C-alpha cells in the first residue's frame, strides 16, 4: 500500500470515528427530548415552547450525520477495492459485451417463488430448495470458464452433498436446444433472497460488488451497487462490469431478489 493510499484510508477511518461519536451524542439529545415530552406532554401547548421544533432539528441533524457516514463508508469501500487485486483485470466477458450475446439467454421472469435457504442450517435448508430457482456456477465444457446462471433445483443429495439442477432455458448459444441438467457441489450454489420475506435479503451499500442477474436474461455477472434500496422491496441500481455503452457504464435496475453477494474468489 502506497503512502497516499494509506493516508487517505486513515483519514476516512478517523472521519467515521468522528461521525460515530457525533451520532451517539445526537441520540442522547434526542432521547432527552423524548423523555421530556413523555413526562410532560402538555409543555408543547404552552406559548413560546419550541420543544417540537428542537426535536425536528435534532432529527434533521441525525439524518445528515447518517448520510455522511454512508458517503464516507462508500469512499472507504472504493479505496479498499482498488487496492485488492482481482486477478481477472482486463478480462472481458463476451456474453455481456455483445448485445446479441445478451439476447441469447433472454426469457420472461416467471411468477414462481424463488425461495432462499437459511445458511444457518445448511443441509436442512438446502434440501428444502427443491423446485426453487438459484444462482449456479457452471463450468463450460468447451472453454473451462465459469459462468453463473439461474437454474431450478431438482434434487439435493445429502450424502454426496450435490445438487441436481435444471437449466430451463439455456438459450440459442448452447449446443443443445433442449433443457440441460447438471450435478453441482454445494459451493456452486447461491440461493436467492426470498421474494416474500424481506428480512432474508441482505443490504448492499453503494460501492459494494455483487453478483446479479443481468436484466431480461438468465445470466449473472459481477456488478457494483450505485444506489442502495430506500425500502426493503426496492430494486437496486447497478453498474455491470464490461457493460460499457458509448464510453460509460449504464445504470440498470435489478430486483433485490435477483442480487446475491459476490462469491469469494469470483472469476469469469
Tab-separated table of C-alpha atoms in Angstrom:
chain	number	residue	atom	x	y	z
A	1	UNK	CA	0.000	0.000	0.000
A	2	UNK	CA	1.468	3.325	-1.016
A	3	UNK	CA	1.712	6.189	1.432
A	4	UNK	CA	-1.030	8.358	-0.208
A	5	UNK	CA	-3.425	5.392	-0.250
A	6	UNK	CA	-2.700	4.635	3.388
A	7	UNK	CA	-3.146	8.262	4.424
A	8	UNK	CA	-6.474	8.580	2.590
A	9	UNK	CA	-7.828	5.409	4.186
A	10	UNK	CA	-6.713	6.509	7.653
A	11	UNK	CA	-8.327	9.909	7.139
A	12	UNK	CA	-11.638	8.270	6.260
A	13	UNK	CA	-11.382	5.929	9.250
A	14	UNK	CA	-10.860	8.941	11.529
A	15	UNK	CA	-13.834	10.670	9.907
A	16	UNK	CA	-16.011	7.602	10.508
A	17	UNK	CA	-14.951	7.577	14.143
A	18	UNK	CA	-15.840	11.272	14.483
A	19	UNK	CA	-19.229	10.760	12.841
A	20	UNK	CA	-19.967	7.829	15.140
A	21	UNK	CA	-19.241	9.909	18.247
A	22	UNK	CA	-21.412	12.767	16.984
A	23	UNK	CA	-24.248	10.358	16.261
A	24	UNK	CA	-24.020	8.916	19.765
A	25	UNK	CA	-24.241	12.429	21.209
A	26	UNK	CA	-27.169	13.223	18.923
A	27	UNK	CA	-29.036	10.099	20.025
A	28	UNK	CA	-28.575	11.109	23.652
A	29	UNK	CA	-30.041	14.555	22.920
A	30	UNK	CA	-32.984	13.014	21.075
A	31	UNK	CA	-33.647	10.613	23.933
A	32	UNK	CA	-33.635	13.502	26.403
A	33	UNK	CA	-36.251	15.306	24.320
A	34	UNK	CA	-38.354	12.156	24.116
A	35	UNK	CA	-38.308	11.728	27.895
A	36	UNK	CA	-39.174	15.374	28.399
A	37	UNK	CA	-42.187	15.168	26.090
A	38	UNK	CA	-43.333	11.837	27.516
A	39	UNK	CA	-43.210	13.055	31.113
A	40	UNK	CA	-44.662	16.482	30.354
A	41	UNK	CA	-46.581	16.353	27.034
A	42	UNK	CA	-48.616	19.487	27.802
A	43	UNK	CA	-45.442	21.589	27.502
A	44	UNK	CA	-45.898	21.787	23.730
A	45	UNK	CA	-49.180	23.672	24.234
A	46	UNK	CA	-47.510	26.482	26.163
A	47	UNK	CA	-46.961	29.724	24.237
A	48	UNK	CA	-43.409	30.125	23.005
A	49	UNK	CA	-42.436	26.483	23.603
A	50	UNK	CA	-40.044	25.206	20.939
A	51	UNK	CA	-39.737	21.557	22.009
A	52	UNK	CA	-41.128	20.130	18.767
A	53	UNK	CA	-39.023	22.447	16.632
A	54	UNK	CA	-35.952	21.434	18.599
A	55	UNK	CA	-36.775	17.735	18.170
A	56	UNK	CA	-37.270	18.202	14.435
A	57	UNK	CA	-33.899	19.921	14.147
A	58	UNK	CA	-32.209	17.085	16.028
A	59	UNK	CA	-33.696	14.539	13.632
A	60	UNK	CA	-32.523	16.570	10.623
A	61	UNK	CA	-29.006	16.697	12.031
A	62	UNK	CA	-29.085	12.966	12.817
A	63	UNK	CA	-30.145	12.243	9.230
A	64	UNK	CA	-27.294	14.354	7.856
A	65	UNK	CA	-24.775	12.531	10.058
A	66	UNK	CA	-26.114	9.170	8.884
A	67	UNK	CA	-25.877	10.192	5.232
A	68	UNK	CA	-22.315	11.423	5.776
A	69	UNK	CA	-21.434	8.084	7.332
A	70	UNK	CA	-22.779	6.246	4.264
A	71	UNK	CA	-20.787	8.537	1.968
A	72	UNK	CA	-17.509	8.052	3.842
A	73	UNK	CA	-18.089	4.290	4.083
A	74	UNK	CA	-18.622	4.135	0.312
A	75	UNK	CA	-15.358	6.006	-0.249
A	76	UNK	CA	-13.560	3.535	2.006
A	77	UNK	CA	-15.013	0.575	0.130
A	78	UNK	CA	-13.847	2.051	-3.153
A	79	UNK	CA	-10.359	2.697	-1.799
A	80	UNK	CA	-10.047	-0.836	-0.433
A	81	UNK	CA	-11.434	-2.432	-3.594
A	82	UNK	CA	-8.866	-0.507	-5.639
A	83	UNK	CA	-6.054	-1.979	-3.521
A	84	UNK	CA	-7.279	-5.579	-3.617
A	85	UNK	CA	-6.057	-7.369	-6.758
A	86	UNK	CA	-8.944	-9.000	-8.587
A	87	UNK	CA	-6.807	-11.478	-10.504
A	88	UNK	CA	-9.016	-11.024	-13.568
A	89	UNK	CA	-8.390	-7.429	-14.555
A	90	UNK	CA	-8.750	-6.760	-18.237
A	91	UNK	CA	-10.726	-9.915	-18.942
A	92	UNK	CA	-13.822	-9.207	-20.989
A	93	UNK	CA	-16.934	-11.284	-20.989
A	94	UNK	CA	-18.198	-11.727	-24.489
A	95	UNK	CA	-21.606	-12.736	-23.207
A	96	UNK	CA	-22.106	-9.254	-21.780
A	97	UNK	CA	-20.055	-7.203	-24.263
A	98	UNK	CA	-22.291	-8.022	-27.199
A	99	UNK	CA	-25.934	-7.061	-27.363
A	100	UNK	CA	-26.611	-10.130	-29.478
A	101	UNK	CA	-24.957	-12.366	-26.896
A	102	UNK	CA	-27.140	-10.891	-24.159
A	103	UNK	CA	-30.276	-11.796	-26.054
A	104	UNK	CA	-29.244	-15.430	-26.286
A	105	UNK	CA	-30.297	-16.072	-22.707
A	106	UNK	CA	-33.313	-13.769	-22.638
A	107	UNK	CA	-36.523	-15.011	-21.076
A	108	UNK	CA	-39.501	-13.738	-19.144
A	109	UNK	CA	-39.375	-13.545	-15.357
A	110	UNK	CA	-41.995	-16.173	-14.399
A	111	UNK	CA	-44.172	-15.680	-11.380
A	112	UNK	CA	-42.768	-18.585	-9.406
A	113	UNK	CA	-41.350	-18.317	-5.900
A	114	UNK	CA	-37.587	-18.133	-5.602
A	115	UNK	CA	-37.060	-19.122	-2.026
A	116	UNK	CA	-33.637	-18.911	-0.435
A	117	UNK	CA	-32.190	-21.281	2.095
A	118	UNK	CA	-31.164	-20.306	5.598
A	119	UNK	CA	-27.414	-20.744	5.757
A	120	UNK	CA	-27.586	-21.313	9.492
A	121	UNK	CA	-28.726	-24.901	8.972
A	122	UNK	CA	-27.194	-25.773	5.598
A	123	UNK	CA	-28.278	-29.379	4.975
A	124	UNK	CA	-31.884	-28.898	6.082
A	125	UNK	CA	-32.358	-25.617	4.281
A	126	UNK	CA	-30.581	-26.729	1.124
A	127	UNK	CA	-32.737	-29.829	0.961
A	128	UNK	CA	-35.766	-27.525	1.033
A	129	UNK	CA	-34.634	-25.737	-2.126
A	130	UNK	CA	-36.241	-28.343	-4.374
A	131	UNK	CA	-38.265	-26.589	-7.054
A	132	UNK	CA	-36.654	-23.214	-6.337
A	133	UNK	CA	-34.545	-21.071	-8.643
A	134	UNK	CA	-30.963	-20.434	-7.503
A	135	UNK	CA	-27.756	-18.944	-8.848
A	136	UNK	CA	-25.430	-21.702	-10.050
A	137	UNK	CA	-21.784	-21.687	-11.066
A	138	UNK	CA	-21.347	-23.868	-14.140
A	139	UNK	CA	-18.003	-24.646	-15.750
A	140	UNK	CA	-18.303	-24.578	-19.527
A	141	UNK	CA	-17.051	-27.741	-21.206
A	142	UNK	CA	-15.755	-26.010	-24.332
A	143	UNK	CA	-13.509	-23.396	-22.697
A	144	UNK	CA	-13.376	-24.289	-18.985
A	145	UNK	CA	-14.687	-20.879	-17.959
A	146	UNK	CA	-17.010	-20.316	-15.024
A	147	UNK	CA	-20.414	-18.852	-15.792
A	148	UNK	CA	-23.291	-18.143	-13.425
A	149	UNK	CA	-26.854	-18.945	-14.482
A	150	UNK	CA	-30.323	-19.057	-12.974
A	151	UNK	CA	-31.289	-22.730	-12.644
A	152	UNK	CA	-34.013	-24.755	-10.961
A	153	UNK	CA	-33.167	-27.224	-8.173
A	154	UNK	CA	-34.411	-30.743	-8.914
A	155	UNK	CA	-32.813	-32.670	-6.063
A	156	UNK	CA	-30.279	-32.357	-3.248
A	157	UNK	CA	-28.352	-35.457	-2.201
A	158	UNK	CA	-27.458	-35.155	1.493
A	159	UNK	CA	-24.878	-37.934	1.290
A	160	UNK	CA	-22.857	-36.601	-1.640
A	161	UNK	CA	-23.921	-33.007	-0.905
A	162	UNK	CA	-24.572	-32.451	-4.567
A	163	UNK	CA	-27.376	-30.588	-6.290
A	164	UNK	CA	-29.096	-31.769	-9.417
A	165	UNK	CA	-30.264	-28.661	-11.260
A	166	UNK	CA	-32.051	-27.843	-14.487
A	167	UNK	CA	-31.131	-25.003	-16.835
A	168	UNK	CA	-34.670	-24.455	-18.084
A	169	UNK	CA	-33.840	-22.063	-20.929
A	170	UNK	CA	-30.201	-22.413	-21.951
A	171	UNK	CA	-30.711	-20.159	-24.991
A	172	UNK	CA	-29.591	-20.484	-28.575
A	173	UNK	CA	-25.936	-20.124	-27.626
A	174	UNK	CA	-25.959	-23.667	-26.242
A	175	UNK	CA	-25.165	-26.714	-28.400
A	176	UNK	CA	-28.449	-28.287	-27.404
A	177	UNK	CA	-31.780	-26.587	-27.897
A	178	UNK	CA	-33.341	-28.511	-25.010
A	179	UNK	CA	-33.127	-28.054	-21.257
A	180	UNK	CA	-29.883	-29.155	-19.638
A	181	UNK	CA	-29.257	-30.865	-16.307
A	182	UNK	CA	-26.155	-30.521	-14.135
A	183	UNK	CA	-24.852	-32.042	-10.904
A	184	UNK	CA	-23.125	-29.395	-8.825
A	185	UNK	CA	-21.452	-29.234	-5.385
A	186	UNK	CA	-22.880	-27.039	-2.629
A	187	UNK	CA	-20.149	-24.462	-3.208
A	188	UNK	CA	-21.513	-23.812	-6.709
A	189	UNK	CA	-24.980	-22.822	-5.488
A	190	UNK	CA	-26.183	-19.488	-4.065
A	191	UNK	CA	-29.860	-19.239	-3.014
A	192	UNK	CA	-31.661	-16.038	-3.967
A	193	UNK	CA	-33.258	-13.866	-1.249
A	194	UNK	CA	-36.875	-14.731	-0.582
A	195	UNK	CA	-39.241	-12.575	-2.536
A	196	UNK	CA	-41.884	-12.738	0.202
A	197	UNK	CA	-39.501	-12.490	3.163
A	198	UNK	CA	-37.717	-9.138	3.025
A	199	UNK	CA	-35.700	-9.945	6.140
A	200	UNK	CA	-33.809	-12.593	4.154
A	201	UNK	CA	-32.412	-10.026	1.711
A	202	UNK	CA	-29.008	-8.541	2.661
A	203	UNK	CA	-28.490	-4.789	2.366
A	204	UNK	CA	-25.713	-3.865	-0.066
A	205	UNK	CA	-24.359	-0.298	0.301
A	206	UNK	CA	-23.222	1.870	-2.636
A	207	UNK	CA	-19.825	0.757	-3.912
A	208	UNK	CA	-20.367	-2.879	-2.928
A	209	UNK	CA	-19.544	-5.550	-5.516
A	210	UNK	CA	-22.322	-8.103	-6.005
A	211	UNK	CA	-23.431	-10.874	-8.360
A	212	UNK	CA	-26.675	-10.023	-10.135
A	213	UNK	CA	-28.947	-11.253	-12.903
A	214	UNK	CA	-28.488	-9.099	-15.981
A	215	UNK	CA	-31.897	-7.633	-16.965
A	216	UNK	CA	-34.006	-9.821	-19.266
A	217	UNK	CA	-31.535	-12.715	-19.131
A	218	UNK	CA	-30.854	-15.778	-17.004
A	219	UNK	CA	-27.147	-14.994	-16.605
A	220	UNK	CA	-25.445	-13.430	-13.577
A	221	UNK	CA	-22.497	-11.061	-13.711
A	222	UNK	CA	-20.366	-9.007	-11.358
A	223	UNK	CA	-21.821	-5.559	-10.727
A	224	UNK	CA	-21.313	-2.556	-8.454
A	225	UNK	CA	-24.103	-1.061	-6.368
A	226	UNK	CA	-24.709	2.529	-7.432
A	227	UNK	CA	-27.872	3.150	-5.442
A	228	UNK	CA	-28.972	1.108	-2.442
A	229	UNK	CA	-32.580	0.319	-1.610
A	230	UNK	CA	-34.528	3.017	0.192
A	231	UNK	CA	-37.194	0.469	1.042
A	232	UNK	CA	-36.762	-3.255	1.555
A	233	UNK	CA	-38.662	-4.157	-1.613
A	234	UNK	CA	-36.988	-1.570	-3.879
A	235	UNK	CA	-34.769	-2.507	-6.809
A	236	UNK	CA	-31.006	-1.980	-6.739
A	237	UNK	CA	-29.386	0.355	-9.247
A	238	UNK	CA	-26.267	-1.396	-10.538
A	239	UNK	CA	-23.421	-0.965	-12.991
A	240	UNK	CA	-22.331	-4.248	-14.571
A	241	UNK	CA	-18.679	-4.851	-15.357
A	242	UNK	CA	-17.826	-4.900	-19.082
A	243	UNK	CA	-21.247	-3.413	-19.906
A	244	UNK	CA	-19.829	-0.270	-21.453
A	245	UNK	CA	-22.005	1.684	-23.858
A	246	UNK	CA	-20.766	4.860	-25.567
A	247	UNK	CA	-17.783	5.078	-23.254
A	248	UNK	CA	-19.658	4.695	-19.951
A	249	UNK	CA	-21.374	2.047	-17.849
A	250	UNK	CA	-25.179	2.340	-17.956
A	251	UNK	CA	-27.044	2.116	-14.661
A	252	UNK	CA	-29.515	-0.761	-14.619
A	253	UNK	CA	-32.353	-1.577	-12.245
A	254	UNK	CA	-32.316	-5.116	-10.804
A	255	UNK	CA	-34.899	-6.570	-8.351
A	256	UNK	CA	-33.492	-7.174	-4.864
A	257	UNK	CA	-34.340	-10.889	-5.110
A	258	UNK	CA	-32.003	-11.219	-8.115
A	259	UNK	CA	-28.908	-9.871	-6.311
A	260	UNK	CA	-26.574	-12.004	-4.167
A	261	UNK	CA	-23.166	-11.473	-2.507
A	262	UNK	CA	-20.166	-11.753	-4.821
A	263	UNK	CA	-18.634	-15.217	-4.174
A	264	UNK	CA	-15.164	-15.312	-2.676
A	265	UNK	CA	-12.597	-15.892	-5.390
A	266	UNK	CA	-15.087	-14.996	-8.109
A	267	UNK	CA	-13.711	-15.356	-11.618
A	268	UNK	CA	-15.240	-15.460	-15.050
